[in-house]
XYZ file of C-alpha atoms in Angstrom:
278
model
C -15.955 21.942 -26.656
C -18.065 18.628 -25.867
C -18.423 16.264 -29.357
C -21.672 14.749 -28.766
C -21.633 10.980 -29.864
C -24.738 8.679 -29.425
C -23.866 5.536 -27.437
C -32.980 2.720 -22.878
C -34.452 3.598 -19.799
C -33.825 3.271 -16.610
C -35.640 3.793 -14.152
C -36.060 7.018 -12.839
C -36.399 6.430 -9.416
C -33.743 4.710 -9.619
C -30.895 6.884 -7.710
C -26.860 5.859 -8.826
C -25.427 7.379 -6.691
C -26.179 8.355 -1.941
C -26.323 12.335 -1.439
C -23.237 12.871 0.173
C -21.834 14.126 2.879
C -21.549 18.415 2.927
C -18.990 20.140 3.993
C -15.256 17.854 2.673
C -13.271 16.292 3.694
C -14.878 15.629 6.733
C -14.084 12.316 9.063
C -17.329 10.120 7.848
C -17.397 6.005 7.762
C -16.649 4.458 4.696
C -18.574 1.158 6.023
C -22.220 0.816 4.060
C -23.784 -2.638 4.324
C -25.302 -1.367 0.442
C -21.649 -2.299 -0.883
C -21.230 -6.090 -0.302
C -18.267 -7.092 -1.324
C -17.644 -10.440 -2.643
C -14.642 -12.292 -2.444
C -13.410 -15.382 -4.343
C -11.938 -18.449 -3.885
C -8.511 -18.884 -3.527
C -6.304 -20.799 -2.418
C -4.108 -17.819 -1.518
C -3.576 -14.408 -0.414
C -0.577 -12.522 -1.084
C -0.246 -10.758 -3.901
C 2.114 -11.502 -6.968
C 3.489 -7.726 -8.792
C 5.865 -7.327 -11.922
C 7.099 -4.715 -10.713
C 8.212 -3.044 -14.378
C 5.082 -3.694 -15.425
C 2.988 -2.583 -12.623
C 0.396 -6.234 -12.547
C -0.886 -8.035 -9.969
C -0.819 -11.793 -10.965
C -2.643 -12.915 -7.337
C -4.618 -9.940 -6.270
C -7.129 -11.099 -3.536
C -9.983 -8.816 -4.503
C -9.901 -9.850 -8.288
C -8.555 -12.949 -10.224
C -6.076 -11.803 -13.648
C -6.706 -14.392 -16.523
C -3.886 -14.716 -18.171
C -0.032 -14.177 -17.997
C 1.118 -10.709 -16.608
C 3.310 -9.939 -19.842
C 0.647 -9.579 -22.842
C -1.363 -6.803 -23.119
C -4.663 -9.074 -23.337
C -4.766 -8.980 -19.200
C -8.043 -8.739 -17.361
C -9.093 -9.384 -14.022
C -12.403 -9.821 -13.541
C -15.332 -8.306 -10.758
C -16.678 -10.870 -9.077
C -20.378 -9.445 -8.093
C -20.634 -8.764 -11.299
C -18.204 -10.582 -13.479
C -17.172 -7.507 -15.675
C -13.865 -7.247 -16.896
C -11.598 -4.941 -16.411
C -8.081 -4.904 -18.553
C -4.510 -4.612 -17.100
C -2.741 -1.992 -19.163
C -4.993 0.087 -19.922
C -4.242 3.316 -22.895
C -6.162 5.965 -22.921
C -5.887 8.971 -25.685
C -4.903 12.074 -23.728
C -2.175 10.054 -20.937
C 1.510 9.871 -21.416
C 1.707 6.835 -20.431
C -0.194 3.237 -20.323
C -1.799 2.773 -16.442
C -2.575 -0.179 -14.115
C -4.849 -1.464 -12.717
C -5.006 -1.516 -9.044
C -8.765 -1.734 -7.665
C -12.254 -2.919 -8.391
C -16.103 -2.481 -6.919
C -19.546 -1.978 -7.546
C -22.131 0.197 -7.011
C -25.925 -1.064 -5.887
C -28.478 0.566 -4.640
C -31.236 -1.427 -2.844
C -34.553 -1.148 -2.673
C -36.239 -3.402 0.091
C -34.688 -5.790 0.292
C -33.417 -6.551 -3.532
C -30.051 -5.044 -4.243
C -29.955 -3.251 -8.042
C -26.064 -3.430 -9.176
C -25.589 -0.263 -11.830
C -22.186 -0.471 -12.598
C -18.359 -2.195 -11.988
C -15.627 0.456 -11.383
C -11.654 0.356 -11.659
C -9.100 2.484 -11.105
C -6.054 2.792 -13.040
C -2.815 4.647 -11.906
C 0.655 5.673 -13.667
C 2.443 3.489 -12.422
C 5.467 6.182 -11.269
C 2.261 7.051 -8.601
C 4.286 4.740 -6.098
C 6.909 6.248 -6.045
C 5.390 9.263 -4.162
C 3.702 6.454 -1.340
C 7.189 6.165 0.573
C 5.630 6.528 3.584
C 3.435 4.193 3.743
C 5.478 0.859 2.831
C 4.151 -1.433 5.445
C 0.842 0.200 6.403
C -2.129 -2.737 6.476
C -4.784 -2.190 4.336
C -7.686 -1.016 7.061
C -5.406 1.560 7.920
C -4.739 2.433 4.256
C -8.849 2.619 3.744
C -9.858 4.770 7.195
C -6.593 7.211 6.784
C -7.553 10.111 3.621
C -4.332 11.256 3.378
C -2.731 8.712 1.151
C -5.668 9.230 -1.419
C -5.024 12.668 -1.041
C -1.890 12.112 -2.479
C -2.463 10.082 -5.076
C -4.928 12.931 -6.604
C -2.535 15.755 -5.702
C 0.130 13.509 -7.738
C 0.630 15.125 -11.292
C -0.322 12.225 -12.648
C -3.047 10.200 -14.500
C -4.732 7.840 -12.733
C -8.631 7.177 -14.335
C -11.682 5.313 -12.624
C -13.295 2.824 -16.151
C -16.934 2.599 -14.744
C -18.151 -0.221 -16.784
C -22.309 0.034 -17.458
C -24.809 -3.038 -16.142
C -27.656 -2.444 -16.920
C -29.092 1.229 -18.822
C -29.048 4.106 -17.033
C -30.777 7.058 -18.947
C -28.076 9.719 -19.842
C -29.473 12.114 -17.515
C -30.442 10.191 -14.412
C -27.114 8.797 -14.311
C -26.118 12.955 -14.831
C -28.028 13.781 -11.689
C -26.881 11.365 -9.436
C -23.394 12.535 -10.244
C -24.813 16.119 -9.919
C -26.435 15.487 -7.229
C -23.007 14.574 -5.204
C -20.324 16.320 -6.470
C -21.943 19.992 -6.010
C -22.277 20.364 -2.612
C -18.911 19.365 -1.749
C -18.096 22.277 -3.461
C -19.251 25.183 -0.970
C -18.706 29.215 -3.102
C -18.643 27.363 -7.107
C -17.104 30.156 -8.942
C -18.012 30.491 -12.065
C -15.018 28.312 -13.357
C -16.988 25.438 -11.139
C -20.571 26.187 -12.920
C -19.399 26.420 -16.648
C -16.955 22.977 -15.499
C -20.713 21.184 -14.932
C -21.930 22.810 -17.246
C -20.256 20.814 -19.581
C -19.936 18.227 -17.942
C -24.279 17.575 -17.871
C -24.107 18.040 -21.100
C -22.329 15.449 -22.063
C -24.129 13.051 -20.868
C -28.291 15.233 -21.423
C -30.831 12.766 -24.122
C -27.739 10.327 -23.969
C -28.441 7.080 -23.368
C -26.931 4.713 -22.139
C -26.352 1.063 -22.295
C -25.534 -1.654 -20.801
C -21.814 -2.155 -20.974
C -21.495 1.493 -21.882
C -18.020 2.068 -21.103
C -16.994 6.238 -19.093
C -13.770 6.947 -18.064
C -13.048 9.735 -15.853
C -9.151 10.200 -16.490
C -7.343 13.190 -13.515
C -4.355 14.091 -16.161
C -3.869 16.489 -12.762
C -5.196 17.986 -9.357
C -7.468 20.743 -11.981
C -8.405 19.003 -15.602
C -10.074 15.943 -16.404
C -10.768 14.233 -19.409
C -13.599 12.266 -20.412
C -14.226 9.442 -22.800
C -17.753 7.242 -23.147
C -17.847 3.820 -25.565
C -20.281 1.735 -25.510
C -17.821 -0.768 -28.288
C -13.869 -0.543 -26.212
C -11.860 2.308 -25.259
C -12.253 4.845 -27.216
C -11.085 7.064 -29.724
C -11.174 10.334 -28.456
C -12.140 12.050 -25.220
C -15.345 13.313 -25.502
C -14.495 16.566 -23.310
C -12.134 18.366 -20.770
C -13.349 19.671 -17.865
C -11.151 22.549 -16.364
C -12.333 23.361 -12.685
C -10.128 22.540 -9.210
C -13.352 22.396 -6.417
C -15.257 19.971 -9.318
C -12.634 17.606 -10.125
C -11.032 16.823 -6.703
C -15.207 16.382 -5.273
C -15.618 14.121 -8.042
C -12.538 12.393 -6.585
C -14.103 12.460 -3.666
C -17.177 10.834 -4.369
C -15.253 6.957 -4.648
C -12.411 8.433 -2.859
C -13.433 10.745 -0.507
C -14.145 9.118 3.536
C -17.806 8.166 2.312
C -16.915 6.101 -0.726
C -20.388 5.454 -3.478
C -18.512 2.222 -3.576
C -16.479 1.105 -0.559
C -15.573 -2.261 -2.267
C -13.537 -0.484 -4.885
C -11.701 1.777 -2.285
C -11.620 -1.987 -0.226
C -10.415 -3.036 -2.867
C -7.273 -0.490 -3.878
C -6.858 -0.382 -0.214
C -6.155 -3.987 -0.721
C -3.899 -3.459 -3.681
C -1.851 -0.882 -2.262
C -1.233 -2.978 0.990
C 0.310 -5.359 -1.049
C 2.691 -3.472 -2.946
C 4.193 -0.854 -0.474
C 5.680 -3.368 1.316
């Protein structure tokens, strides 16, 4: 059951996500000049981790502003100045999730870039135990080879993408752009896929999304995701559960596949993973 709650208008000419490739998993370059990674000034390129909490204390793609032992720690995405907590507790998740990278989505009109949202990926820290084969790999090697992200996706442990809108967006516009990216990745949708997409659409239809709205896409396993929306901090309950392996995998590919909609996010995550897997 979908429970919709009110959370305005966004120019309909603005497409939030580019049209994706038609063959899921086919090679593409992740380079995209429309998404520019901006680096804050820093004294060191080293990552220092408290592995008991899996919190980066000096990540090169964002800066932590508080002590590593505090649940109020946050990291700032430098291009949008959106702050993400380093630990996340969401309804439906079995444990706290840890932030591994941040980025932003930017749409360019002529020569003017319009930032639409900031995003951060959180994972269950136990996923790192499944990535031993990647120890010693560089950030570039991780970023250019999708197999590590496939391992993260296949791990039966939670991962959540937090999207924070940095401008008002019409819900239908947001969904249409997301659907334009998901649907071509599903070659032959079945009845389960169609139902899942319909349920997904119902969450955003006729719903204005204000600047500052949080959208959480949380993969519980390879065939089930929770959708959380909130304009008042971390939500207390999920909006819906989407069950379809084709839909959930395609959604993951939109953000972390070979042609991601936010290259800055994938680059930040690759850098973070390389710093952990030493």
